[in-house]
PDB file of C-alpha atoms in Angstrom:
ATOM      1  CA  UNK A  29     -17.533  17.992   2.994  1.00 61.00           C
ATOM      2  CA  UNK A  30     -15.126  20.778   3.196  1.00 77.00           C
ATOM      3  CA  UNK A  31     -11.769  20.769   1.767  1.00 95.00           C
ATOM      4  CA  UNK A  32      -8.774  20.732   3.678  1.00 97.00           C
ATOM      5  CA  UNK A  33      -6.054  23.176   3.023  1.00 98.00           C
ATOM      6  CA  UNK A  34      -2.722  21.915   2.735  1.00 98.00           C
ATOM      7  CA  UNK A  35       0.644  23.108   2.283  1.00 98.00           C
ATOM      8  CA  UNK A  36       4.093  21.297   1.886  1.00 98.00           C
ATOM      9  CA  UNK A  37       7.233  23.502   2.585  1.00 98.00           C
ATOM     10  CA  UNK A  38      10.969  22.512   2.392  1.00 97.00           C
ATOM     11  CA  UNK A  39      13.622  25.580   3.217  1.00 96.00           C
ATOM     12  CA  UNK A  40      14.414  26.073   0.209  1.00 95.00           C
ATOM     13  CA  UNK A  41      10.916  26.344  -1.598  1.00 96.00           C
ATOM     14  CA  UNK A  42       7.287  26.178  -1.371  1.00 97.00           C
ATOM     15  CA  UNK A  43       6.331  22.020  -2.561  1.00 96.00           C
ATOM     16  CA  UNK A  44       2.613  22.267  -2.629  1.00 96.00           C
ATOM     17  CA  UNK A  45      -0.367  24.562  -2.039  1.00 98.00           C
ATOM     18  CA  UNK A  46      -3.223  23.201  -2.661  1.00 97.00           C
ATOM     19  CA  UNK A  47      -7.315  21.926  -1.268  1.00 97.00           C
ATOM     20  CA  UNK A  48      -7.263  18.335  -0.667  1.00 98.00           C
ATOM     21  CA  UNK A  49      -9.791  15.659   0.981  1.00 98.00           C
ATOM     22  CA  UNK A  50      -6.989  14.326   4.113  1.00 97.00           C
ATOM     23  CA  UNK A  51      -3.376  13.701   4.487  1.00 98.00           C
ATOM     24  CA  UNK A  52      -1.769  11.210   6.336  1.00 98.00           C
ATOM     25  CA  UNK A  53       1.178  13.110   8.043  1.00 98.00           C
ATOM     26  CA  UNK A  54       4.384  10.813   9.265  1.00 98.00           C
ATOM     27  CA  UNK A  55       4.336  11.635  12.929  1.00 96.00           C
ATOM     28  CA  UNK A  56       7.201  11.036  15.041  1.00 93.00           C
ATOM     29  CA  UNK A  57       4.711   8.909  17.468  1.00 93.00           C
ATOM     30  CA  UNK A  58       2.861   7.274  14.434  1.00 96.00           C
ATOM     31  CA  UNK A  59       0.915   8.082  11.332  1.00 97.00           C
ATOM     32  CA  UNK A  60      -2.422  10.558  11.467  1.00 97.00           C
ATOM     33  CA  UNK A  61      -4.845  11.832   8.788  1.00 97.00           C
ATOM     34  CA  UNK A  62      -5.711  15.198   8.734  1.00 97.00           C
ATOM     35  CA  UNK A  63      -9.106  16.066   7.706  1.00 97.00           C
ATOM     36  CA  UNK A  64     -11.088  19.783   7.074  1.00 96.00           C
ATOM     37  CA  UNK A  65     -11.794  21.325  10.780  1.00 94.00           C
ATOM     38  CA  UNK A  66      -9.259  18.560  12.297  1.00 95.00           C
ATOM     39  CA  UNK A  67      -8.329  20.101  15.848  1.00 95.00           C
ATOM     40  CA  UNK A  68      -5.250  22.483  16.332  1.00 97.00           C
ATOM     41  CA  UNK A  69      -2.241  20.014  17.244  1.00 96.00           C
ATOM     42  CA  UNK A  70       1.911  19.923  16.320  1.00 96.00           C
ATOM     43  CA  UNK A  71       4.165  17.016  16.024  1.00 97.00           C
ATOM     44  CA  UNK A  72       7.829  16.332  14.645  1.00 98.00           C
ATOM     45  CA  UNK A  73       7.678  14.066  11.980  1.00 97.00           C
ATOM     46  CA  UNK A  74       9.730  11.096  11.204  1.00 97.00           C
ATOM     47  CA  UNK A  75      11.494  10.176   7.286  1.00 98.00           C
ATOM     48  CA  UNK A  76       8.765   8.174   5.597  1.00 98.00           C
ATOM     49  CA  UNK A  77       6.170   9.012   2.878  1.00 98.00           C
ATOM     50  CA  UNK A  78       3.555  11.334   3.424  1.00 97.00           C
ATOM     51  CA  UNK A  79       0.047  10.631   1.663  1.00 98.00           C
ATOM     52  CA  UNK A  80      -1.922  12.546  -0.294  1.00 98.00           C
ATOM     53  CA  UNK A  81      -5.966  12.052  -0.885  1.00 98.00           C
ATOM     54  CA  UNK A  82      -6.886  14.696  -3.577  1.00 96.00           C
ATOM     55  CA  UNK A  83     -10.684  13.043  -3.033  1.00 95.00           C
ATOM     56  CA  UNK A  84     -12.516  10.591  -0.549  1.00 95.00           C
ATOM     57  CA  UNK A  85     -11.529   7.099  -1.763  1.00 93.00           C
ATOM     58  CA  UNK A  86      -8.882   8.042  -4.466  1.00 95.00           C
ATOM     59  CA  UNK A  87      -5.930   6.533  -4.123  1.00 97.00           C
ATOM     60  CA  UNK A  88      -2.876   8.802  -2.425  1.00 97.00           C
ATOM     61  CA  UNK A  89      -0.227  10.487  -4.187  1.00 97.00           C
ATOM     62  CA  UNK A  90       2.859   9.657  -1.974  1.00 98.00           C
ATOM     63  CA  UNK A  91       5.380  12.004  -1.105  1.00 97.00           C
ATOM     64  CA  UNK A  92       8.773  11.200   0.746  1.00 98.00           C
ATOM     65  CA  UNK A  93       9.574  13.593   3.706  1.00 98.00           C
ATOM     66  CA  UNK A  94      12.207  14.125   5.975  1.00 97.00           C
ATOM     67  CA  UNK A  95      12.618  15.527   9.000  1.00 96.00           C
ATOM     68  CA  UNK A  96      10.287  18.894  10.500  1.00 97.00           C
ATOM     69  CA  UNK A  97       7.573  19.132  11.570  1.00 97.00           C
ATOM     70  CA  UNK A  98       3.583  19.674  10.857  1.00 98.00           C
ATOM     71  CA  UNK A  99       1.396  21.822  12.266  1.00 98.00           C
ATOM     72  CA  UNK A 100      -2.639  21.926  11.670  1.00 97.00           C
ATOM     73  CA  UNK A 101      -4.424  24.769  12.506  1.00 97.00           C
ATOM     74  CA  UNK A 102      -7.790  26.599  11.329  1.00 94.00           C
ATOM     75  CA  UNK A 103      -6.118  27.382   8.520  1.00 95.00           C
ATOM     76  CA  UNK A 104      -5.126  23.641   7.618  1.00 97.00           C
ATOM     77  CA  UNK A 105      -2.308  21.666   7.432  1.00 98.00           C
ATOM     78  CA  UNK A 106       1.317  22.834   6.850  1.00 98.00           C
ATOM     79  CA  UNK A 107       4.378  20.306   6.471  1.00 98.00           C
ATOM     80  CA  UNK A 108       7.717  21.849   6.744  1.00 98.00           C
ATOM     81  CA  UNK A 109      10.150  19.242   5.990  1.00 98.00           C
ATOM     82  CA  UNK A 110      13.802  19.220   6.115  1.00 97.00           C
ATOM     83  CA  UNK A 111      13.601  17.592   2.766  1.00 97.00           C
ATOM     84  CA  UNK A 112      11.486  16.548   0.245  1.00 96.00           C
ATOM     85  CA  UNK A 113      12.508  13.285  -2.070  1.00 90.00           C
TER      86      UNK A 113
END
């Protein structure tokens, strides 16, 4: 399976750039993973922890985020968060 590209961002800096198996982004309407290929779609996000599956079935790194937004596209997944904790 292919990898999915994913990038954290905060104003100040650039978090994380790196290939991972999924994400589960914090969206302002609910959690949703983000695989390789996932369809083109925005959303705000909400404060809570973002999670971070470097394989299928390891267990997630967990990142706190607040505020932004995400974006997938065919590129992958970028976060850009008001802040990163």
């Amino acid at each position: 399976m292919a990898n999915l590209h994913f990038e954290l961002v905060t104003p100040e800096k650039l978090v994380r750039s790196e290939d991972v198996f999924m994400v589960v982004v914090p969206g302002a309407e609910g959690d949703f993973g983000v695989l390789a290929n996932h369809a083109p779609v925005m959303s705000t996000i909400r404060d809570a922890d973002l999670l971070i599956y470097a394989s299928e079935g390891a267990t997630p790194e967990t990142i706190f985020v607040q505020g932004g937004f995400a974006q997938v596209d065919e590129k992958g997944l970028t976060v850009l968060a008001e802040a990163v904790c």
